[in-house]
mmCIF file of C-alpha atoms in Angstrom:
data_model
loop_
_atom_site.group_PDB
_atom_site.id
_atom_site.type_symbol
_atom_site.label_atom_id
_atom_site.label_comp_id
_atom_site.label_asym_id
_atom_site.label_seq_id
_atom_site.Cartn_x
_atom_site.Cartn_y
_atom_site.Cartn_z
ATOM 1 C CA MET A 1 95.997 83.207 -20.239
ATOM 2 C CA HIS A 2 94.424 83.838 -16.826
ATOM 3 C CA LYS A 3 90.893 82.424 -16.699
ATOM 4 C CA VAL A 4 88.369 84.426 -14.662
ATOM 5 C CA GLY A 5 84.888 83.079 -13.873
ATOM 6 C CA PHE A 6 81.903 85.158 -12.748
ATOM 7 C CA PHE A 7 79.469 82.928 -10.859
ATOM 8 C CA ILE A 8 75.897 84.213 -11.034
ATOM 9 C CA CYS A 9 72.549 83.028 -9.701
ATOM 10 C CA ASN A 10 68.977 83.960 -10.552
ATOM 11 C CA GLY A 11 68.311 87.407 -9.116
ATOM 12 C CA HIS A 12 71.900 88.588 -9.527
ATOM 13 C CA ASP A 13 72.539 92.318 -9.768
ATOM 14 C CA ALA A 14 73.454 93.380 -13.306
ATOM 15 C CA LEU A 15 76.064 95.926 -12.202
ATOM 16 C CA ASP A 16 77.696 93.479 -9.778
ATOM 17 C CA LEU A 17 78.443 91.401 -12.868
ATOM 18 C CA ALA A 18 78.952 94.061 -15.538
ATOM 19 C CA GLY A 19 81.263 96.298 -13.477
ATOM 20 C CA PRO A 20 84.100 93.854 -12.757
ATOM 21 C CA LEU A 21 83.529 92.000 -16.052
ATOM 22 C CA THR A 22 84.057 95.234 -17.983
ATOM 23 C CA ALA A 23 87.135 96.130 -15.923
ATOM 24 C CA PHE A 24 88.824 92.825 -16.765
ATOM 25 C CA ASN A 25 87.731 93.121 -20.386
ATOM 26 C CA GLN A 26 89.284 96.604 -20.705
ATOM 27 C CA VAL A 27 92.732 95.257 -19.786
ATOM 28 C CA ALA A 28 93.074 94.092 -23.407
ATOM 29 C CA THR A 29 92.626 97.695 -24.562
ATOM 30 C CA ALA A 30 95.110 98.968 -21.985
ATOM 31 C CA VAL A 31 97.914 96.504 -22.804
ATOM 32 C CA LYS A 32 97.169 95.767 -26.489
ATOM 33 C CA HIS A 33 96.809 92.024 -25.948
ATOM 34 C CA THR A 34 94.377 89.705 -24.135
ATOM 35 C CA PRO A 35 95.724 88.420 -20.794
ATOM 36 C CA TYR A 36 92.326 87.355 -19.414
ATOM 37 C CA GLU A 37 89.839 84.764 -20.629
ATOM 38 C CA LEU A 38 86.440 85.626 -19.157
ATOM 39 C CA HIS A 39 83.644 83.164 -18.418
ATOM 40 C CA ILE A 40 80.168 83.770 -16.984
ATOM 41 C CA ILE A 41 79.160 80.629 -15.124
ATOM 42 C CA SER A 42 76.306 79.294 -13.006
ATOM 43 C CA GLN A 43 75.509 76.110 -11.109
ATOM 44 C CA SER A 44 74.048 74.259 -14.121
ATOM 45 C CA GLY A 45 74.655 76.662 -17.007
ATOM 46 C CA GLY A 46 72.030 78.040 -19.356
ATOM 47 C CA GLN A 47 70.065 81.255 -19.135
ATOM 48 C CA ILE A 48 70.110 83.069 -15.768
ATOM 49 C CA ILE A 49 67.727 85.974 -15.095
ATOM 50 C CA GLY A 50 69.009 88.927 -13.089
ATOM 51 C CA ASN A 51 67.006 91.079 -10.676
ATOM 52 C CA ALA A 52 66.491 93.658 -13.429
ATOM 53 C CA GLY A 53 65.025 91.019 -15.741
ATOM 54 C CA LEU A 54 68.068 90.761 -17.995
ATOM 55 C CA PRO A 55 68.835 87.207 -19.189
ATOM 56 C CA VAL A 56 72.486 86.099 -19.251
ATOM 57 C CA LEU A 57 73.739 82.949 -20.972
ATOM 58 C CA THR A 58 76.128 80.983 -18.720
ATOM 59 C CA LYS A 59 78.366 77.910 -18.805
ATOM 60 C CA PRO A 60 78.118 75.164 -16.160
ATOM 61 C CA ALA A 61 80.419 75.888 -13.217
ATOM 62 C CA GLY A 62 82.522 72.724 -13.625
ATOM 63 C CA GLN A 63 83.095 73.101 -17.357
ATOM 64 C CA VAL A 64 86.112 75.447 -17.201
ATOM 65 C CA GLU A 65 89.177 75.223 -14.957
ATOM 66 C CA LEU A 66 89.546 78.720 -13.500
ATOM 67 C CA ASP A 67 92.353 80.777 -11.990
ATOM 68 C CA THR A 68 90.004 83.285 -10.349
ATOM 69 C CA VAL A 69 86.308 83.050 -9.478
ATOM 70 C CA LEU A 70 84.111 85.982 -8.433
ATOM 71 C CA PHE A 71 80.775 85.285 -6.760
ATOM 72 C CA VAL A 72 78.410 87.975 -7.996
ATOM 73 C CA GLY A 73 75.900 89.543 -5.600
ATOM 74 C CA GLY A 74 72.165 89.943 -5.859
ATOM 75 C CA ASP A 75 69.143 88.276 -4.243
ATOM 76 C CA ILE A 76 70.523 86.489 -1.165
ATOM 77 C CA SER A 77 67.782 83.877 -0.878
ATOM 78 C CA CYS A 78 68.202 82.850 -4.547
ATOM 79 C CA MET A 79 71.903 82.204 -4.170
ATOM 80 C CA GLN A 80 71.600 80.199 -0.923
ATOM 81 C CA THR A 81 70.102 77.053 -2.471
ATOM 82 C CA SER A 82 71.751 73.718 -1.754
ATOM 83 C CA ALA A 83 72.753 73.366 -5.422
ATOM 84 C CA ASN A 84 74.434 76.780 -5.521
ATOM 85 C CA ILE A 85 76.203 76.147 -2.212
ATOM 86 C CA ALA A 86 77.507 72.779 -3.461
ATOM 87 C CA ALA A 87 78.785 74.413 -6.670
ATOM 88 C CA ALA A 88 80.414 77.208 -4.661
ATOM 89 C CA LYS A 89 82.192 74.706 -2.416
ATOM 90 C CA GLN A 90 83.630 72.912 -5.434
ATOM 91 C CA LEU A 91 84.777 76.165 -7.001
ATOM 92 C CA THR A 92 86.460 77.452 -3.826
ATOM 93 C CA LYS A 93 88.162 74.088 -3.370
ATOM 94 C CA HIS A 94 89.678 74.001 -6.864
ATOM 95 C CA THR A 95 90.205 77.690 -7.789
ATOM 96 C CA PRO A 96 93.435 79.391 -6.643
ATOM 97 C CA ARG A 97 91.911 82.856 -6.169
ATOM 98 C CA VAL A 98 88.418 83.462 -4.814
ATOM 99 C CA ALA A 99 86.449 86.711 -4.513
ATOM 100 C CA SER A 100 82.927 88.021 -3.992
ATOM 101 C CA VAL A 101 81.100 91.182 -4.987
ATOM 102 C CA CYS A 102 78.528 92.775 -2.677
ATOM 103 C CA THR A 103 76.083 90.163 -1.294
ATOM 104 C CA GLY A 104 78.008 87.436 -3.096
ATOM 105 C CA ALA A 105 79.778 87.259 0.284
ATOM 106 C CA PHE A 106 76.726 85.371 1.618
ATOM 107 C CA LEU A 107 77.278 82.512 -0.844
ATOM 108 C CA LEU A 108 81.017 82.580 -0.221
ATOM 109 C CA ALA A 109 80.335 82.443 3.534
ATOM 110 C CA GLU A 110 78.261 79.272 3.059
ATOM 111 C CA THR A 111 81.414 77.454 1.936
ATOM 112 C CA GLY A 112 83.162 78.192 5.252
ATOM 113 C CA ILE A 113 86.118 79.808 3.534
ATOM 114 C CA LEU A 114 85.506 83.176 5.219
ATOM 115 C CA ASN A 115 85.546 81.812 8.776
ATOM 116 C CA GLY A 116 88.155 83.627 10.834
ATOM 117 C CA ARG A 117 88.729 86.181 8.078
ATOM 118 C CA ARG A 118 87.798 89.798 7.544
ATOM 119 C CA ALA A 119 85.162 90.267 4.873
ATOM 120 C CA ALA A 120 83.221 93.093 3.260
ATOM 121 C CA THR A 121 79.719 93.269 1.880
ATOM 122 C CA HIS A 122 77.204 96.019 1.145
ATOM 123 C CA TRP A 123 76.858 98.210 4.255
ATOM 124 C CA ARG A 124 73.115 97.547 4.286
ATOM 125 C CA TYR A 125 73.634 93.790 4.805
ATOM 126 C CA MET A 126 76.718 93.678 7.019
ATOM 127 C CA SER A 127 74.722 93.104 10.238
ATOM 128 C CA GLN A 128 72.825 90.261 8.577
ATOM 129 C CA LEU A 129 76.077 88.661 7.373
ATOM 130 C CA GLN A 130 77.622 88.969 10.841
ATOM 131 C CA SER A 131 74.542 87.485 12.505
ATOM 132 C CA LEU A 132 74.314 84.501 10.137
ATOM 133 C CA PHE A 133 78.061 83.817 10.136
ATOM 134 C CA PRO A 134 79.519 84.866 13.523
ATOM 135 C CA LEU A 135 82.966 83.384 12.745
ATOM 136 C CA ILE A 136 83.489 86.035 10.053
ATOM 137 C CA ARG A 137 84.781 89.470 11.045
ATOM 138 C CA VAL A 138 82.557 91.682 8.928
ATOM 139 C CA ASP A 139 84.195 95.008 8.117
ATOM 140 C CA GLY A 140 81.626 97.743 7.731
ATOM 141 C CA ASP A 141 83.971 100.364 6.305
ATOM 142 C CA SER A 142 86.222 98.877 3.630
ATOM 143 C CA ILE A 143 85.439 99.160 -0.081
ATOM 144 C CA TYR A 144 87.206 95.832 -0.581
ATOM 145 C CA ILE A 145 89.323 93.469 1.526
ATOM 146 C CA GLU A 146 91.974 90.871 0.792
ATOM 147 C CA ASP A 147 92.547 88.446 3.667
ATOM 148 C CA ASP A 148 94.981 85.604 3.068
ATOM 149 C CA GLY A 149 94.140 85.386 -0.625
ATOM 150 C CA ILE A 150 90.357 85.714 -0.264
ATOM 151 C CA TRP A 151 88.891 88.937 -1.677
ATOM 152 C CA THR A 152 85.517 90.505 -0.840
ATOM 153 C CA SER A 153 83.996 93.847 -1.778
ATOM 154 C CA ALA A 154 81.322 96.223 -0.625
ATOM 155 C CA GLY A 155 78.193 96.924 -2.641
ATOM 156 C CA ILE A 156 77.490 97.265 -6.352
ATOM 157 C CA VAL A 157 80.090 99.656 -7.864
ATOM 158 C CA ALA A 158 82.693 98.475 -5.326
ATOM 159 C CA GLY A 159 83.022 95.426 -7.575
ATOM 160 C CA ILE A 160 84.929 97.680 -9.979
ATOM 161 C CA ASP A 161 87.295 98.721 -7.162
ATOM 162 C CA LEU A 162 87.837 95.048 -6.383
ATOM 163 C CA ALA A 163 88.507 94.193 -10.032
ATOM 164 C CA LEU A 164 91.044 97.024 -10.328
ATOM 165 C CA ALA A 165 92.840 95.716 -7.233
ATOM 166 C CA LEU A 166 92.975 92.211 -8.719
ATOM 167 C CA ILE A 167 94.230 93.595 -12.030
ATOM 168 C CA GLU A 168 96.928 95.540 -10.188
ATOM 169 C CA LYS A 169 97.959 92.331 -8.400
ATOM 170 C CA ASP A 170 98.287 90.534 -11.760
ATOM 171 C CA MET A 171 99.467 93.255 -14.136
ATOM 172 C CA GLY A 172 100.926 96.050 -12.027
ATOM 173 C CA GLN A 173 99.874 99.516 -10.940
ATOM 174 C CA GLU A 174 100.227 101.265 -14.283
ATOM 175 C CA VAL A 175 97.916 98.829 -16.083
ATOM 176 C CA ALA A 176 95.282 99.082 -13.359
ATOM 177 C CA ARG A 177 95.527 102.871 -13.458
ATOM 178 C CA ASN A 178 95.082 102.880 -17.239
ATOM 179 C CA VAL A 179 92.026 100.627 -16.936
ATOM 180 C CA SER A 180 90.509 103.019 -14.388
ATOM 181 C CA ARG A 181 91.009 105.870 -16.873
ATOM 182 C CA LEU A 182 89.293 103.866 -19.611
ATOM 183 C CA LEU A 183 86.364 103.234 -17.247
ATOM 184 C CA VAL A 184 86.379 106.888 -16.099
ATOM 185 C CA VAL A 185 86.373 105.848 -12.430
ATOM 186 C CA PRO A 186 88.753 106.716 -9.567
ATOM 187 C CA TYR A 187 91.820 104.484 -9.430
ATOM 188 C CA ARG A 188 91.572 104.372 -5.647
ATOM 189 C CA ARG A 189 88.580 105.828 -3.868
ATOM 190 C CA SER A 190 89.291 107.705 -0.657
ATOM 191 C CA GLY A 191 87.311 106.817 2.439
ATOM 192 C CA GLY A 192 85.260 103.763 3.185
ATOM 193 C CA GLN A 193 81.648 102.734 2.932
ATOM 194 C CA SER A 194 80.824 103.831 6.502
ATOM 195 C CA GLN A 195 80.720 107.417 5.258
ATOM 196 C CA PHE A 196 77.977 106.342 2.849
ATOM 197 C CA SER A 197 76.346 104.139 5.487
ATOM 198 C CA ALA A 198 75.524 106.892 7.945
ATOM 199 C CA MET A 199 74.584 109.318 5.186
ATOM 200 C CA SER A 200 72.346 106.781 3.472
ATOM 201 C CA GLN A 201 70.587 105.804 6.691
ATOM 202 C CA MET A 202 69.683 109.444 7.336
ATOM 203 C CA GLU A 203 68.603 110.030 3.699
ATOM 204 C CA PRO A 204 67.841 113.769 3.742
ATOM 205 C CA GLU A 205 65.455 115.027 1.070
ATOM 206 C CA SER A 206 66.858 118.500 0.489
ATOM 207 C CA ASP A 207 70.201 119.603 -0.883
ATOM 208 C CA ARG A 208 70.723 121.936 2.048
ATOM 209 C CA ILE A 209 70.604 119.195 4.667
ATOM 210 C CA ARG A 210 72.862 116.996 2.497
ATOM 211 C CA ILE A 211 75.319 119.902 2.277
ATOM 212 C CA ALA A 212 75.312 120.198 6.071
ATOM 213 C CA LEU A 213 75.955 116.465 6.516
ATOM 214 C CA ASN A 214 78.769 116.502 3.962
ATOM 215 C CA PHE A 215 80.275 119.503 5.717
ATOM 216 C CA ALA A 216 80.110 117.664 9.058
ATOM 217 C CA ARG A 217 81.742 114.542 7.620
ATOM 218 C CA GLU A 218 84.602 116.593 6.172
ATOM 219 C CA HIS A 219 85.196 118.578 9.395
ATOM 220 C CA LEU A 220 84.734 115.934 12.100
ATOM 221 C CA VAL A 221 87.913 116.905 13.945
ATOM 222 C CA GLU A 222 86.589 120.431 14.437
ATOM 223 C CA GLY A 223 83.834 121.738 16.680
ATOM 224 C CA LEU A 224 80.471 121.294 14.972
ATOM 225 C CA PRO A 225 77.799 123.181 16.902
ATOM 226 C CA VAL A 226 74.398 123.388 15.286
ATOM 227 C CA GLU A 227 75.038 127.038 14.406
ATOM 228 C CA ARG A 228 77.955 126.048 12.181
ATOM 229 C CA LEU A 229 75.934 123.377 10.386
ATOM 230 C CA ALA A 230 73.058 125.805 9.863
ATOM 231 C CA GLU A 231 75.510 128.279 8.356
ATOM 232 C CA ALA A 232 76.852 125.601 5.991
ATOM 233 C CA ALA A 233 73.261 124.859 4.913
ATOM 234 C CA ARG A 234 72.516 128.583 4.535
ATOM 235 C CA LEU A 235 69.473 128.327 6.781
ATOM 236 C CA SER A 236 68.469 130.130 9.931
ATOM 237 C CA LEU A 237 69.076 128.193 13.134
ATOM 238 C CA ARG A 238 65.360 127.611 13.626
ATOM 239 C CA GLN A 239 64.744 126.529 10.005
ATOM 240 C CA PHE A 240 67.744 124.229 10.061
ATOM 241 C CA GLY A 241 66.830 122.482 13.321
ATOM 242 C CA ARG A 242 63.298 121.734 12.154
ATOM 243 C CA ALA A 243 64.317 120.635 8.643
ATOM 244 C CA PHE A 244 67.170 118.448 9.901
ATOM 245 C CA LEU A 245 64.989 116.541 12.364
ATOM 246 C CA ARG A 246 62.168 116.167 9.854
ATOM 247 C CA GLU A 247 64.412 114.839 7.055
ATOM 248 C CA THR A 248 66.823 112.646 9.018
ATOM 249 C CA GLY A 249 64.859 111.654 12.114
ATOM 250 C CA GLU A 250 67.802 112.763 14.272
ATOM 251 C CA THR A 251 69.088 115.927 15.890
ATOM 252 C CA PRO A 252 72.218 117.499 14.364
ATOM 253 C CA ALA A 253 74.230 116.598 17.459
ATOM 254 C CA ARG A 254 73.206 112.940 17.271
ATOM 255 C CA ALA A 255 74.015 112.785 13.542
ATOM 256 C CA VAL A 256 77.493 114.240 14.107
ATOM 257 C CA GLU A 257 78.083 111.730 16.907
ATOM 258 C CA ARG A 258 77.107 108.852 14.590
ATOM 259 C CA LEU A 259 79.507 110.067 11.894
ATOM 260 C CA ARG A 260 82.314 110.347 14.447
ATOM 261 C CA VAL A 261 81.693 106.865 15.871
ATOM 262 C CA GLU A 262 81.781 105.264 12.410
ATOM 263 C CA ALA A 263 85.002 107.108 11.520
ATOM 264 C CA ALA A 264 86.532 106.058 14.853
ATOM 265 C CA ARG A 265 85.557 102.415 14.358
ATOM 266 C CA SER A 266 87.363 102.313 11.026
ATOM 267 C CA ARG A 267 90.550 103.722 12.603
ATOM 268 C CA LEU A 268 90.340 101.263 15.504
ATOM 269 C CA LEU A 269 90.056 98.244 13.208
ATOM 270 C CA ASP A 270 92.746 99.180 10.725
ATOM 271 C CA GLY A 271 95.277 101.258 12.671
ATOM 272 C CA SER A 272 97.576 101.208 15.676
ATOM 273 C CA GLU A 273 96.573 104.542 17.214
ATOM 274 C CA SER A 274 95.677 104.629 20.890
ATOM 275 C CA ILE A 275 92.056 105.065 21.934
ATOM 276 C CA GLU A 276 92.850 108.635 22.986
ATOM 277 C CA GLN A 277 94.464 109.430 19.626
ATOM 278 C CA VAL A 278 91.483 108.039 17.730
ATOM 279 C CA ALA A 279 89.062 110.059 19.868
ATOM 280 C CA ARG A 280 90.929 113.292 19.113
ATOM 281 C CA ALA A 281 91.308 112.457 15.405
ATOM 282 C CA VAL A 282 87.543 112.225 14.860
ATOM 283 C CA GLY A 283 86.551 115.165 17.049
ATOM 284 C CA PHE A 284 85.507 113.676 20.393
ATOM 285 C CA VAL A 285 86.328 115.853 23.403
ATOM 286 C CA ASP A 286 87.930 112.887 25.151
ATOM 287 C CA SER A 287 88.044 109.076 25.082
ATOM 288 C CA GLU A 288 85.314 108.763 27.717
ATOM 289 C CA ARG A 289 82.886 110.690 25.519
ATOM 290 C CA MET A 290 83.788 108.371 22.634
ATOM 291 C CA ARG A 291 83.321 105.289 24.846
ATOM 292 C CA ARG A 292 79.770 106.330 25.752
ATOM 293 C CA ALA A 293 78.943 106.991 22.100
ATOM 294 C CA PHE A 294 80.254 103.539 21.075
ATOM 295 C CA VAL A 295 78.206 101.773 23.737
ATOM 296 C CA LYS A 296 75.119 103.678 22.616
ATOM 297 C CA LEU A 297 75.569 102.827 18.920
ATOM 298 C CA TYR A 298 77.242 99.390 18.966
ATOM 299 C CA GLY A 299 76.557 98.081 22.468
ATOM 300 C CA HIS A 300 80.302 97.688 23.149
ATOM 301 C CA PRO A 301 83.116 100.087 24.106
ATOM 302 C CA PRO A 302 85.889 100.795 21.562
ATOM 303 C CA GLN A 303 88.417 98.694 23.537
ATOM 304 C CA SER A 304 86.174 95.632 23.195
ATOM 305 C CA ILE A 305 85.708 96.129 19.447
ATOM 306 C CA ARG A 306 89.461 96.504 18.904
ATOM 307 C CA ARG A 307 90.219 93.463 21.078
ATOM 308 C CA GLN A 308 87.763 91.285 19.166
ATOM 309 C CA SER A 309 89.219 92.506 15.883
ATOM 310 C CA ARG A 310 92.765 91.551 16.905
ATOM 311 C CA LEU A 311 91.702 88.134 18.174
ATOM 312 C CA LEU A 312 90.016 87.282 14.883
ATOM 313 C CA ARG A 313 92.944 88.621 12.866
ATOM 314 C CA ASN A 314 95.418 86.425 14.773
ATOM 315 C CA ARG A 315 93.459 83.178 14.471
#
């Protein structure tokens, strides 16, 4: 029996807990027996109130010897108390497999276990995590990451993706696939969270502008003049230009550049393509154009970002 603990704090997000908890629980349905023993735990046990006001009854963190512990995300300030940090340090010291969901990475980071490792969190908080914990290499694109036995996931529903990956590690691909079918979720989502990051930051109000942005994201390698985006949105050029700027705060050209830079950054961090190959793959005219766009958005050229990534990976 593999014992899995879900560590929660006041202000935790209900779906950060319920998503992975349900995934592990559904394994029993998929395999017709119960391979996991599930425990919801907290620093001192008792009733813990989530950010939606739902009370959850928990066991004290030290009461059960665990095989896996997941630190559940939610209100960052609530989880960063000295008592929670002390409990987290004890759990990471004595539990063979450690993971976090969403902003749970902030509590995990307090233990020092993420130093020198790649880690994921919700795209909205990745800059904050990187600033507070500079020894961590925060990955802004991955849905989840496993680095030397430490697992972290992006925001909210990504906890289900993480749980499916852990189930696959324990039980095999077919079991994890069957669990995903029971949950009616994709077994493996394509793309990373950067595609949601740029889209979410622009937050268009109308369906037509969202259609244009989705079209751009799916055709980055191609030429994307404003006329083509206006056609995708089924608006006149003049209507489209005004609506796009009003709803996103950016020009169409700037938005396309942002989408291309984020796609390029993901390829630089995770692949072995040359800078020139990456530039062509995401639709930049040449590597110099991509370099200028990187400096504008991130403050560093792509070569510097790749170099830093490799240094941290080889520590």
